[in-house]
Coordinates of C-alpha atoms in Angstrom, one line a residue:
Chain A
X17 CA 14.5 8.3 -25.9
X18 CA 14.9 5.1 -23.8
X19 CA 18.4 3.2 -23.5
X20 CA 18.0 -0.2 -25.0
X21 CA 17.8 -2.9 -22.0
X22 CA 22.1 -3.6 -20.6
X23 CA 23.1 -6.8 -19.9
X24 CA 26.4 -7.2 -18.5
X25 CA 28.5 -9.8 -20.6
X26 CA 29.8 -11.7 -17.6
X27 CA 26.0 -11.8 -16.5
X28 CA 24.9 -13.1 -19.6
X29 CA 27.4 -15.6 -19.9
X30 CA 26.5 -16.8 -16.5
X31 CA 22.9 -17.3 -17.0
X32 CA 24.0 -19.6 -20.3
X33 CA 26.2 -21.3 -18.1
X34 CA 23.3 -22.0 -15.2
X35 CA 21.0 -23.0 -18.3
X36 CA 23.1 -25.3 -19.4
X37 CA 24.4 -26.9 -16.1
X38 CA 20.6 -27.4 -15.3
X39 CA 19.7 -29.0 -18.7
X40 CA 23.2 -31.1 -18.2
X41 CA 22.3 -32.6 -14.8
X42 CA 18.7 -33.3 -15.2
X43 CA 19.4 -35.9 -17.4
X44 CA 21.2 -39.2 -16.4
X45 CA 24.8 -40.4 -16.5
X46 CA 27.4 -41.8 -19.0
X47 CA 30.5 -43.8 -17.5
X48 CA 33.1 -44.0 -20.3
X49 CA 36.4 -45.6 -19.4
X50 CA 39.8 -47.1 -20.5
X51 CA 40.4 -51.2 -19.6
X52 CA 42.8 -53.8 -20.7
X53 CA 41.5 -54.0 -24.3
X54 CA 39.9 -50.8 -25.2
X55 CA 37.5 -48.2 -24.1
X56 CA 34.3 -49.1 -22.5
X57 CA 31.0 -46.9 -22.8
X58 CA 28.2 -47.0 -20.1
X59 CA 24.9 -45.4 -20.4
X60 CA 22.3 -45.3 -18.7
X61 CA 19.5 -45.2 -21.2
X62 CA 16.4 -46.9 -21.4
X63 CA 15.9 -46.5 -25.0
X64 CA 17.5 -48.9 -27.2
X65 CA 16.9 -46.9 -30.2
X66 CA 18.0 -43.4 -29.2
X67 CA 21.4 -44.0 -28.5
X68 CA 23.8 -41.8 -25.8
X69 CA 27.0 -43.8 -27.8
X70 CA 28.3 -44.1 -31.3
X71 CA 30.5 -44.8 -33.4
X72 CA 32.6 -41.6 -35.1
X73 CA 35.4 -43.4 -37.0
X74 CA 37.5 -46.4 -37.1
X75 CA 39.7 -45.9 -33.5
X76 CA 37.4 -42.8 -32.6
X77 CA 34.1 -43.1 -30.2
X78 CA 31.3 -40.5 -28.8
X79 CA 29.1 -40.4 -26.0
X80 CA 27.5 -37.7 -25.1
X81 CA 24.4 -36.6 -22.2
X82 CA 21.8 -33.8 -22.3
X83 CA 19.6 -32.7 -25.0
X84 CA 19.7 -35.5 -27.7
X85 CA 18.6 -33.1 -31.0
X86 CA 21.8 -31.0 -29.6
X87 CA 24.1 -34.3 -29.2
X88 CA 23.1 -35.6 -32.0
X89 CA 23.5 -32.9 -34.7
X90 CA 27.3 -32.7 -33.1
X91 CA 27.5 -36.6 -33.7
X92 CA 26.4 -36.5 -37.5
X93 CA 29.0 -33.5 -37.2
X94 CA 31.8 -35.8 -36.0
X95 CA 31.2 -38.3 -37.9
X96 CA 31.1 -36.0 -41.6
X97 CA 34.2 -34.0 -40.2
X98 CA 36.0 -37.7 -39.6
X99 CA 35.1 -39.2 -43.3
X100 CA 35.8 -36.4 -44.9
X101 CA 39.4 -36.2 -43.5
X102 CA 40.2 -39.7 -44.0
X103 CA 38.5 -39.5 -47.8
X104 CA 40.6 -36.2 -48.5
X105 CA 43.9 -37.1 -46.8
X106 CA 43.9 -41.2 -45.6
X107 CA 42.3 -43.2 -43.1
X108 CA 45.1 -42.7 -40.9
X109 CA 45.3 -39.2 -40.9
X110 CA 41.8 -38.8 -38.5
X111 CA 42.9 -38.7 -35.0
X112 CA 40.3 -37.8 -31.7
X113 CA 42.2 -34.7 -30.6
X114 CA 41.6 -33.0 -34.1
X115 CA 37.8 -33.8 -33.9
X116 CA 37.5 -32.8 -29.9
X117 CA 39.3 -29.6 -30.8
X118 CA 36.9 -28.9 -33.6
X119 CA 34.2 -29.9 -31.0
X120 CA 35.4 -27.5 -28.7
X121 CA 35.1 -24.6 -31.6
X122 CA 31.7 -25.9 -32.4
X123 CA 30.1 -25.5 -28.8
X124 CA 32.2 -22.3 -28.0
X125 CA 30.4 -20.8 -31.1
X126 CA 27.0 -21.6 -30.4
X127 CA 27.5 -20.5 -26.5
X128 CA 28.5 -17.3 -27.7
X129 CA 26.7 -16.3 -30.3
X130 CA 23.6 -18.2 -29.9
X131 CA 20.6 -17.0 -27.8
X132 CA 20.8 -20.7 -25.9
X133 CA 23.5 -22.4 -25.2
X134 CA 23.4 -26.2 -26.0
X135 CA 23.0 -28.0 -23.2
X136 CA 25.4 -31.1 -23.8
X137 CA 28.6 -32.8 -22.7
X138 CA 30.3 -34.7 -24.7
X139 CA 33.3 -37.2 -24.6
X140 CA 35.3 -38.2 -27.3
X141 CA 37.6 -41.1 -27.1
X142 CA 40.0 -43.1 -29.0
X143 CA 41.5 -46.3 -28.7
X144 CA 45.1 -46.9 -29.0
X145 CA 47.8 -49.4 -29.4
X146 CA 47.9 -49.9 -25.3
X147 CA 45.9 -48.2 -22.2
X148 CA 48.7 -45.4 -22.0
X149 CA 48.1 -44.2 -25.5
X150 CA 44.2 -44.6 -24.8
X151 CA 42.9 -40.8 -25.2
X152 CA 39.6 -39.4 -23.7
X153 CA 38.4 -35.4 -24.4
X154 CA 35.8 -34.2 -21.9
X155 CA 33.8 -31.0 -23.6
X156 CA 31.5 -29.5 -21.9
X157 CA 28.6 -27.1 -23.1
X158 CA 31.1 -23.8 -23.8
X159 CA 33.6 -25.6 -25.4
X160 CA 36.1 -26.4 -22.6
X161 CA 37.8 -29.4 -22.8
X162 CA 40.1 -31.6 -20.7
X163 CA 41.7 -34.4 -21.5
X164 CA 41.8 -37.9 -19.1
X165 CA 43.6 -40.6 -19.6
X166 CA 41.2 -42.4 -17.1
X167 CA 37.8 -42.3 -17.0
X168 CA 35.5 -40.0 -18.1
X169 CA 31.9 -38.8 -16.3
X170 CA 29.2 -36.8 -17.4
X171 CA 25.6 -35.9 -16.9
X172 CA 23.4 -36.6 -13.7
X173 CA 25.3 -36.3 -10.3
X174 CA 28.5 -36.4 -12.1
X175 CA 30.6 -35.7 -8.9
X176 CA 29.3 -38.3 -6.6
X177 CA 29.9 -41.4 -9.4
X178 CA 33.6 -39.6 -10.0
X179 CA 33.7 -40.3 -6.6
X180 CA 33.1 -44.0 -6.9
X181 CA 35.7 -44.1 -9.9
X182 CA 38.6 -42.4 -8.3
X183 CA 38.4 -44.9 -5.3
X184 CA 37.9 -48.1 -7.1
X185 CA 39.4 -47.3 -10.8
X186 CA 42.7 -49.6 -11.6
X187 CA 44.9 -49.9 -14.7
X188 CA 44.5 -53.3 -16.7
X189 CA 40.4 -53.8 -15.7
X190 CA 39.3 -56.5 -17.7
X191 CA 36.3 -55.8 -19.7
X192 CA 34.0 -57.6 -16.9
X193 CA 34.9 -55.9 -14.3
X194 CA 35.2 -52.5 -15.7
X195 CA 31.9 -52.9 -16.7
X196 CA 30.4 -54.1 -12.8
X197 CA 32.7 -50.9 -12.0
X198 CA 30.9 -48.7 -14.2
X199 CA 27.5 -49.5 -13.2
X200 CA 28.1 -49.8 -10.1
X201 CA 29.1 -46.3 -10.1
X202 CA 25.9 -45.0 -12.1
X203 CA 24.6 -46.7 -9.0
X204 CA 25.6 -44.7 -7.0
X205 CA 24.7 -41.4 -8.3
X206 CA 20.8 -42.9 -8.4
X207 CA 21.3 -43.3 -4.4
X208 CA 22.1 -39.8 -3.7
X209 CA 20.8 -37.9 -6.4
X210 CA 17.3 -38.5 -6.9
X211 CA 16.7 -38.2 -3.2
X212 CA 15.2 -34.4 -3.9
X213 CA 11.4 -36.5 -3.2
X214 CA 13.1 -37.7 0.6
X215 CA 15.9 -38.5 2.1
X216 CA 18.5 -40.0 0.5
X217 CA 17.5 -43.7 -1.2
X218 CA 19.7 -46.4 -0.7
X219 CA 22.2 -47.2 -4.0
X220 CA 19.8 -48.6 -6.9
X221 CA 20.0 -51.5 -8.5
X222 CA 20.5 -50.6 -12.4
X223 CA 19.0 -53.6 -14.7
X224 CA 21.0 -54.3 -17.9
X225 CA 17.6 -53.1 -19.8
X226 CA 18.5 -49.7 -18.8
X227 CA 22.4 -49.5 -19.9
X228 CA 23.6 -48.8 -23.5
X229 CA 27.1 -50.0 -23.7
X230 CA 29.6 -50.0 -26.3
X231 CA 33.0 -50.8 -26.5
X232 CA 36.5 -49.6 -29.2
X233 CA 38.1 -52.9 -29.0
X234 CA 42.1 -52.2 -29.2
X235 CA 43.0 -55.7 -31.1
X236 CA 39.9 -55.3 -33.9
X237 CA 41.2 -54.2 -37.1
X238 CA 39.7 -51.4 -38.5
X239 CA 36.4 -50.4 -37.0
X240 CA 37.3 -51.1 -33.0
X241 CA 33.6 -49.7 -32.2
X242 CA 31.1 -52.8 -31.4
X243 CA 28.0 -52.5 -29.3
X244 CA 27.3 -55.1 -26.7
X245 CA 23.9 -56.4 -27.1
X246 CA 22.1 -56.8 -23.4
X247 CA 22.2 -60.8 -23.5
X248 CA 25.8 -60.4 -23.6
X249 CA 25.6 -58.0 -20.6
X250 CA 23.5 -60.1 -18.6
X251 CA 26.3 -62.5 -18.5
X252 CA 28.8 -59.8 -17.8
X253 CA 27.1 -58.2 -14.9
X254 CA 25.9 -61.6 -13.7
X255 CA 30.0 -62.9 -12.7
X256 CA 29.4 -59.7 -10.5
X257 CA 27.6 -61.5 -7.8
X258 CA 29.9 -65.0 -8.2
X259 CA 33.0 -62.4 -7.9
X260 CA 31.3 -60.6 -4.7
X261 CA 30.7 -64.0 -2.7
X262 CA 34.1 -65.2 -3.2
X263 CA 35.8 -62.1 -1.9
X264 CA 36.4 -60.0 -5.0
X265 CA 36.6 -56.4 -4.9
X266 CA 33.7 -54.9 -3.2
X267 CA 33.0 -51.6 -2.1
X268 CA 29.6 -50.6 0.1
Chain B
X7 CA 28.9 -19.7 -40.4
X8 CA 28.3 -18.0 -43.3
X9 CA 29.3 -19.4 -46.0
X10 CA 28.4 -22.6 -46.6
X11 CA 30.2 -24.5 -48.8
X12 CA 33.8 -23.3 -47.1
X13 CA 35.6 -26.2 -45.8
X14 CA 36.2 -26.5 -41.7
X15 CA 39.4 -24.3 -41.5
X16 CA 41.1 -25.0 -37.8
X17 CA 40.6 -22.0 -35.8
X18 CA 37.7 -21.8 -37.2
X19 CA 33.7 -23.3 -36.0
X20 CA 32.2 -25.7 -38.4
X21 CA 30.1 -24.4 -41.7
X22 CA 26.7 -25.0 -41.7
X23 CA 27.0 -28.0 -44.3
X24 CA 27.8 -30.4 -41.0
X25 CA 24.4 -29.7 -39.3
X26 CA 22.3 -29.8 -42.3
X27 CA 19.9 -32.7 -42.6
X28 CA 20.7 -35.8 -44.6
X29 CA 22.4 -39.1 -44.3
X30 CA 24.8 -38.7 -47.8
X31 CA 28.0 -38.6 -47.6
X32 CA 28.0 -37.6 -51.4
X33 CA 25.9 -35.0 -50.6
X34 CA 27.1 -33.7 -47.8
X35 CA 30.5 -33.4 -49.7
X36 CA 29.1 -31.7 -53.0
X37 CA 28.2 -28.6 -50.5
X38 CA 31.4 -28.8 -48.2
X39 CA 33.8 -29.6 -50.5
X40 CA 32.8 -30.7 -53.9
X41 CA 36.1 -30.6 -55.5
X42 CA 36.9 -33.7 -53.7
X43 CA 34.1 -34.9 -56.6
X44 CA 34.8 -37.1 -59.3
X45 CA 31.9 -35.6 -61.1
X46 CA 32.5 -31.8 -60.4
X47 CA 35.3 -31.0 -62.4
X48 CA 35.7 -29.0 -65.6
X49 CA 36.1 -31.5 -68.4
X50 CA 39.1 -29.8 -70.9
X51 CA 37.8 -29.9 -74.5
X52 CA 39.8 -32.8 -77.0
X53 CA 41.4 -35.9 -76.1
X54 CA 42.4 -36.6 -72.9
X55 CA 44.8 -39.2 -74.3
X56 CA 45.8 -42.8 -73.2
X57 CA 44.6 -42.8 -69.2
X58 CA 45.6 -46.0 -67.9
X59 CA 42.5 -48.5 -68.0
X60 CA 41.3 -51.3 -65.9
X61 CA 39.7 -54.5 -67.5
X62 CA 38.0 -57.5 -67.1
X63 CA 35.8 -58.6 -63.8
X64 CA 33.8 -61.4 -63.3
X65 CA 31.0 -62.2 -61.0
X66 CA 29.3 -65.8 -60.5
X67 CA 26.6 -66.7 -58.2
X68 CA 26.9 -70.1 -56.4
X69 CA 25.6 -72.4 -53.9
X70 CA 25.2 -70.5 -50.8
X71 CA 27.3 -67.3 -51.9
X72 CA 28.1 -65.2 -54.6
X73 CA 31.8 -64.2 -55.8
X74 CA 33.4 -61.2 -57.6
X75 CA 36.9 -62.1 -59.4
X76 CA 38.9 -59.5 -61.3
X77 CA 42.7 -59.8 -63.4
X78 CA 45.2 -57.5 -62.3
X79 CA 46.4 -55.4 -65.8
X80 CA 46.0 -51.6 -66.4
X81 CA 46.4 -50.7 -69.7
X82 CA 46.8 -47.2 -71.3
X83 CA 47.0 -47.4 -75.2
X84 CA 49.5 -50.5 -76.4
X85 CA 51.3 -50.3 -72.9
X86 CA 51.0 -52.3 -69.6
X87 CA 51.0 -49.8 -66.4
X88 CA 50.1 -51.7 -63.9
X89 CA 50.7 -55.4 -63.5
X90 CA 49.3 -56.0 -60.1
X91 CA 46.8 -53.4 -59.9
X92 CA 43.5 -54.6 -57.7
X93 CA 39.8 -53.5 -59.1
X94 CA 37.3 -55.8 -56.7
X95 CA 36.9 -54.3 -53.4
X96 CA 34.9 -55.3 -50.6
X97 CA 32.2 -52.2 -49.8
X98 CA 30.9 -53.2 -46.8
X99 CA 30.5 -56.2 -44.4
X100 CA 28.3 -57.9 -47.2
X101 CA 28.8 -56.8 -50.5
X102 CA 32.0 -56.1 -53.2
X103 CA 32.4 -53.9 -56.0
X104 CA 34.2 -54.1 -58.9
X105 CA 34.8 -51.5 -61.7
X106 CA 36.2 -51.6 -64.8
X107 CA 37.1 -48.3 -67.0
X108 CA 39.4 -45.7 -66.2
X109 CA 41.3 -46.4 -63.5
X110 CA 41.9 -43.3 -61.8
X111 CA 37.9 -42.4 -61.6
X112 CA 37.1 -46.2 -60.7
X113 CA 39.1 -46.4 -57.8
X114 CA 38.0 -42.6 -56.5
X115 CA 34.7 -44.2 -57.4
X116 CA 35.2 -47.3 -55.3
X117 CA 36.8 -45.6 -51.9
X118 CA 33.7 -42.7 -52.4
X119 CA 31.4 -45.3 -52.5
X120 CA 32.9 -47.6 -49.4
X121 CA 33.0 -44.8 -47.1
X122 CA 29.4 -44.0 -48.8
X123 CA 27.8 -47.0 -47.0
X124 CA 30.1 -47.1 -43.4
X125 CA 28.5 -43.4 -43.5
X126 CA 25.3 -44.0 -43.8
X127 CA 25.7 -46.8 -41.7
X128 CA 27.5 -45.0 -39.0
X129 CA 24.7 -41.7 -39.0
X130 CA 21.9 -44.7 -39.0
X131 CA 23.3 -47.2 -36.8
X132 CA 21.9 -49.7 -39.6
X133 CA 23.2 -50.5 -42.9
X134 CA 21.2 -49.7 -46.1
X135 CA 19.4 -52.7 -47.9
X136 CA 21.0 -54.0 -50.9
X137 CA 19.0 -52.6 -53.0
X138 CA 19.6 -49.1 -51.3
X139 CA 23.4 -50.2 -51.9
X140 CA 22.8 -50.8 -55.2
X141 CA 20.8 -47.6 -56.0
X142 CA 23.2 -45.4 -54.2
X143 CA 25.9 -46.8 -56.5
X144 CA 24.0 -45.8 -59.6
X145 CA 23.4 -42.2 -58.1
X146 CA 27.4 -42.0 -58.1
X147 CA 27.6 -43.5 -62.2
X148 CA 25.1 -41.1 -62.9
X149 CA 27.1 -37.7 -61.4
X150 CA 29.9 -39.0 -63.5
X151 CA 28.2 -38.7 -67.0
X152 CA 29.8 -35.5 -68.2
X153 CA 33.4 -37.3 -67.9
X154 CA 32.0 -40.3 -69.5
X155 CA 30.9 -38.4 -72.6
X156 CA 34.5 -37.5 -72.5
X157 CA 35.6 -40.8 -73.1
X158 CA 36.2 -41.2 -68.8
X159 CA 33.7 -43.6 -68.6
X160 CA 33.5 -46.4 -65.7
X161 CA 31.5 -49.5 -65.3
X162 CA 30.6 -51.5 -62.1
X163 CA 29.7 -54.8 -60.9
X164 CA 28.5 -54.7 -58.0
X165 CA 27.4 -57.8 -56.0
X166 CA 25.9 -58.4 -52.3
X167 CA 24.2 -60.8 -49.7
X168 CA 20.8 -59.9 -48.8
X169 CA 20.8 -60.7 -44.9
X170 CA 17.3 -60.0 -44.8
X171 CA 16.6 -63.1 -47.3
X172 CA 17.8 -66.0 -44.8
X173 CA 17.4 -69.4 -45.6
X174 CA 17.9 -69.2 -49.5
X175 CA 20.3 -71.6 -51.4
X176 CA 21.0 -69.0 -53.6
X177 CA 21.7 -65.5 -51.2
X178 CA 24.3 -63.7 -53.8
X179 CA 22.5 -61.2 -56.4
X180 CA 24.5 -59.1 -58.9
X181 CA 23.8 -55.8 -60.3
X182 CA 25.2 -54.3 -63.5
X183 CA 25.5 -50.5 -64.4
X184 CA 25.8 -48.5 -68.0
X185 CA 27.5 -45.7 -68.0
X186 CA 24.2 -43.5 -67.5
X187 CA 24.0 -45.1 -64.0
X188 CA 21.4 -47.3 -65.2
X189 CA 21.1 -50.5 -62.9
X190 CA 20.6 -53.8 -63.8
X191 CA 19.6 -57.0 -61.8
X192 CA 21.5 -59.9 -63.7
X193 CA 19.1 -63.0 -62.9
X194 CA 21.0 -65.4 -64.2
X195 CA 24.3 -66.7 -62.8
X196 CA 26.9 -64.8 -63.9
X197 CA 28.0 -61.6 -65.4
X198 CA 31.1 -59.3 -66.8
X199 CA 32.0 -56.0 -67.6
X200 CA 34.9 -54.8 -69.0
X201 CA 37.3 -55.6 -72.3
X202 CA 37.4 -58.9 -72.1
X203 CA 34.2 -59.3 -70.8
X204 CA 32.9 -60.5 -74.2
X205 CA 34.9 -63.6 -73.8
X206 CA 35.0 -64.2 -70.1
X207 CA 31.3 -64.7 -70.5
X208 CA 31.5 -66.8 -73.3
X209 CA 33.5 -69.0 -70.8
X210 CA 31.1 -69.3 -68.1
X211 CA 28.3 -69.8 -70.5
X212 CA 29.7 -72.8 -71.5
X213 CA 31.0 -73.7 -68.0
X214 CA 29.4 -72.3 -65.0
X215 CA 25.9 -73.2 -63.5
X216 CA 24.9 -71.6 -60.2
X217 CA 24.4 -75.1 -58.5
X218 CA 28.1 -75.5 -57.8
X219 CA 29.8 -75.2 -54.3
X220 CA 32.4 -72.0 -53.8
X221 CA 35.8 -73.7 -55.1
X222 CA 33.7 -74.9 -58.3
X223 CA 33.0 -71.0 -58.7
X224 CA 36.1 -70.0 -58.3
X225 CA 37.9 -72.2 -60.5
X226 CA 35.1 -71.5 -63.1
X227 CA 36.1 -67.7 -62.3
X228 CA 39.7 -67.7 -62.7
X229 CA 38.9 -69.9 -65.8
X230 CA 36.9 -67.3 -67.2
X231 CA 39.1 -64.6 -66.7
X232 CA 42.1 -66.8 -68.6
X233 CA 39.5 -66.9 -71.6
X234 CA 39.1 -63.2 -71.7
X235 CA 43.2 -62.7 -71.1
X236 CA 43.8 -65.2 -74.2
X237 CA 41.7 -62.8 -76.5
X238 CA 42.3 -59.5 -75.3
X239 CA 45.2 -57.7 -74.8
X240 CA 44.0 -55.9 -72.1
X241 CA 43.5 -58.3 -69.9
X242 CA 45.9 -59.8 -68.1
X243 CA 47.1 -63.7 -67.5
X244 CA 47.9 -65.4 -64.1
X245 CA 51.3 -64.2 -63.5
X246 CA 53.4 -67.6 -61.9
X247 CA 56.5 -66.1 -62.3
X248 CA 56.1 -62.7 -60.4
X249 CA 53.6 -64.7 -58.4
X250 CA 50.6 -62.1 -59.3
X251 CA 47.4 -64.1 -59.1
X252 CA 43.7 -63.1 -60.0
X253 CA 41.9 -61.0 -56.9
X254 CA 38.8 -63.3 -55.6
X255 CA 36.1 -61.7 -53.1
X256 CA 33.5 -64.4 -51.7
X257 CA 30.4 -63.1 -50.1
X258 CA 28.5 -65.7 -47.9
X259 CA 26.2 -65.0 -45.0
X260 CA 28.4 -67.2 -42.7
X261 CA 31.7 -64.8 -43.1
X262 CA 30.3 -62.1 -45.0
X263 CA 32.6 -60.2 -47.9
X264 CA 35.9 -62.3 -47.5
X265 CA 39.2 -61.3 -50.2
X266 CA 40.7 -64.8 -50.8
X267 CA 44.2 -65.7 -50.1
X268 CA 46.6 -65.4 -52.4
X269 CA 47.7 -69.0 -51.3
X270 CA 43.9 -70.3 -52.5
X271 CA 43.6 -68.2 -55.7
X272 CA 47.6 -69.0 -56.2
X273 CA 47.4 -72.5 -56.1
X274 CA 43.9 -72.4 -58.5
X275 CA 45.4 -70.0 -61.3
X276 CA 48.7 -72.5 -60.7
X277 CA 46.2 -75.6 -61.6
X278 CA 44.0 -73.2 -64.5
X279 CA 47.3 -72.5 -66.1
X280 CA 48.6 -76.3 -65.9
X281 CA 45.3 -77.9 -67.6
X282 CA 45.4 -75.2 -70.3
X283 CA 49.3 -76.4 -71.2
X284 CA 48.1 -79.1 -73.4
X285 CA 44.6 -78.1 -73.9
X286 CA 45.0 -74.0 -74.4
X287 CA 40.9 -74.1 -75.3
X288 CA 40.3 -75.4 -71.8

């Protein structure tokens, strides 16, 4: 009689994790962080229909990066956990922590006891009264999760656009310029990452087409979450070049 | 995993009911928690008593918009319970809903049905049609049919902007509901429901035409709703005194669904209940 194939559970759990990680950074990047008046999401996504970012509940937003039937079942998740809490108890009583933490059970389960793991990230945030109450949940594909009271990366070259962010990122960004900030930092990732073809290309230009953004406006009542069409952005992203030429923040 | 209808317990992952397919939220809650259900409980046998009762709502059409008015009584039996109770709520960014019946089913009804649409809306990233509004609505009536055979019945009014329809004078259309969830378009330019509906209607036959501006319609509303307080019991006047006014929700596709001030709708019951002084037929 032959002994059934052994796999090792630290061995198995390291091929999920090199699974996912691969899925995770093949696919490009989403910027979400905390300014003046809210929380600001930046994707970079082509498609205007298949969105990265959405809205989860009244203060409470997601954005998430990798496979999007994975994402997106834990979004339709997210937001039936969030209704039906604020339908059984009140509206008040659904709060970002609760629904990262159930998150985090979610993805541990499926990276355990699943054959695949799902290869996503996810971020949920929350808008609060001010920026220090402001509360971002990184969770990654086996349920860990931190929380930042900053910024939040994820997907693509994640490291190299953190980079960017921990340099340049200050409390009190205006909307404006926490969006140049954000794409400028997606930016960056394009300039060393998809250099695999040759050396490394120079940082690329990223066209407002190609960004999804959204914001959780703090002084909104009720539903904060409000997308920001791209004629909107234009304008945004467009002060960039008027702010560079008269000295404002620039980093090369 | 397993079992499927459990509710998410902490410490424990999500059932299967929040990955399965469909954009209800009805639905989704009839397999992950349907006692939260206003249709899924066990009716007792024999009276269920006096349950307080809400009345009379209104809805007019007008120039450019389309308004839902309700009085603020809830009855049980002879006795009063509530004097300021509200039953017209706006459902989504374009559209209100009213209910009269038993108030404790109505107003479940109402908040099931509010975070019905942000749901669908939210899973979408569109909101439904009117029409898919106005269906979804009678889907709801209909899964409460047992309790209305048990004398728990509940009517709505339900009325709403198509935004796909620009350009119309006339934007606002109102649906009615039986208590089978059947669904009625009303084509003309008004409607009630309730106790007093009988007479509010009455009123606006006489008095409203849907060529009138917004402050014509609601005058004619609160009007309306005076006539069905001065004949039924169950409905309830202006209350000057403990300053407890009609509630007013406009819908127009300029500001969408929009509850009135109490200052505006104060200082028209005010003038409604000054002209009917020496003239109580209005």
């Amino acid at each position: 009689m032959t002994l059934p194939f052994y796999t090792s559970p630290e061995q198995l759990m390291r091929e999920r994790s090199d699974l996912a990680r691969k899925g995770i950074a093949r696919g490009r990047s989403v910027v979400v962080l905390t300014y003046s008046d809210g929380v600001l999401f930046v994707a970079d996504n082509p498609s205007n229909t298949l969105h990265k970012v959405s809205e989860i509940y009244d203060r409470i937003g997601f954005a998430a990066v990798g496979r999007y039937p994975e994402f997106d079942s834990l979004r339709v998740a997210g937001i039936r956990h969030a209704d039906l809490t604020g339908y059984a108890y009140d509206r008040k009583d659904v709060s970002g922590q609760t629904l990262a933490n159930v998150y985090a059970k979610a993805l541990d389960a499926v990276f355990t006891e699943r054959v695949k793991p799902y290869e996503v990230e996810v971020c949920v945030a929350e808008v609060g009264s001010s920026q220090e109450n402001d509360k971002m949940f990184r969770l990654s594909y086996d349920g860990s999760i931190d929380d930042e009271s900053r910024f939040v990366v994820m997907g693509g070259q994640a490291e190299t656009i953190r980079g960017v962010l921990r340099e340049d990122y200050q409390e009190g960004l205006e909307l404006a310029a926490a969006l140049r900030l954000a794409v400028r930092a997606l930016g960056a990732e394009v300039g060393t990452g998809a250099g695999s073809g040759g050396a490394a290309a120079p940082k690329r230009e990223i066209s407002v087409n190609q960004l999804e953004v959204a914001v959780l406006e703090r002084f909104r009542p009720n539903r904060a979450f409000r997308r920001i069409p791209t004629s909107t952005l234009s304008t945004l992203v467009e002060e960039r070049s008027g702010e560079d030429a008269s000295g404002g923040p620039v980093a090369e | 995993m397993e079992n499927p209808t459990a509710r998410a317990q902490s410490g424990a992952a999500l059932p299967n009911a929040y990955f399965a397919p469909g954009s209800s939220f009805v639905d989704f809650v009839r397999a992950a928690a349907p006692e939260l259900l206003p249709g899924n409980r066990v009716v007792p046998e024999g009276q269920v008593g006096h349950p307080p009762h809400g009345t009379t709502v209104v809805a007019l059409k007008y120039r450019g918009g389309v308004l839902l008015a309700g009085d603020r009584r809830a009855t049980a039996g002879n006795l009063i319970v509530q004097r300021d109770i509200e039953k017209v709520f706006p459902a989504d960014a374009y559209s209100a809903v009213a209910i009269a019946g038993t108030a404790g089913i109505a107003l479940e009804l109402v908040r099931l049905f509010t975070v019905e649409l942000q749901h669908y809306e939210k899973i979408h990233g569109v909101p439904l049609s009117l029409e898919g509004k106005a269906n979804q609505l009678s889907n709801m009536i209909r899964g409460n049919l047992e309790l209305a055979m048990a004398g728990l019945a509940v009517v709505p009014l339900f009325v709403g902007i198509d935004v796909d329809s620009d350009g119309t004078e006339w934007p606002g259309r109102i649906f009615n509901y039986d208590v089978t969830g059947g669904r009625y378009e009303e084509h003309g330019s008004y409607h009630a429901v309730g106790s007093g509906s009988l007479f509010a209607k009455s009123a606006l036959k006489k008095r409203h035409e849907r060529d009138v501006d917004e402050d014509t319609a609601v005058r004619n509303a609160v009007e309306a709703l005076y006539d069905a307080a001065d004949d039924d019991t169950a409905t309830g006047h202006p209350d000057l005194g403990r300053k407890i006014y009609p509630v007013v929700v406009t819908i127009t596709p300029e500001h969408g669904a929009v509850r009135l001030s109490d200052e505006r709708t104060s200082s028209v019951a005010e003038a409604v209940v000054a002209a009917r002084r020496d003239n109580p037929g209005g």
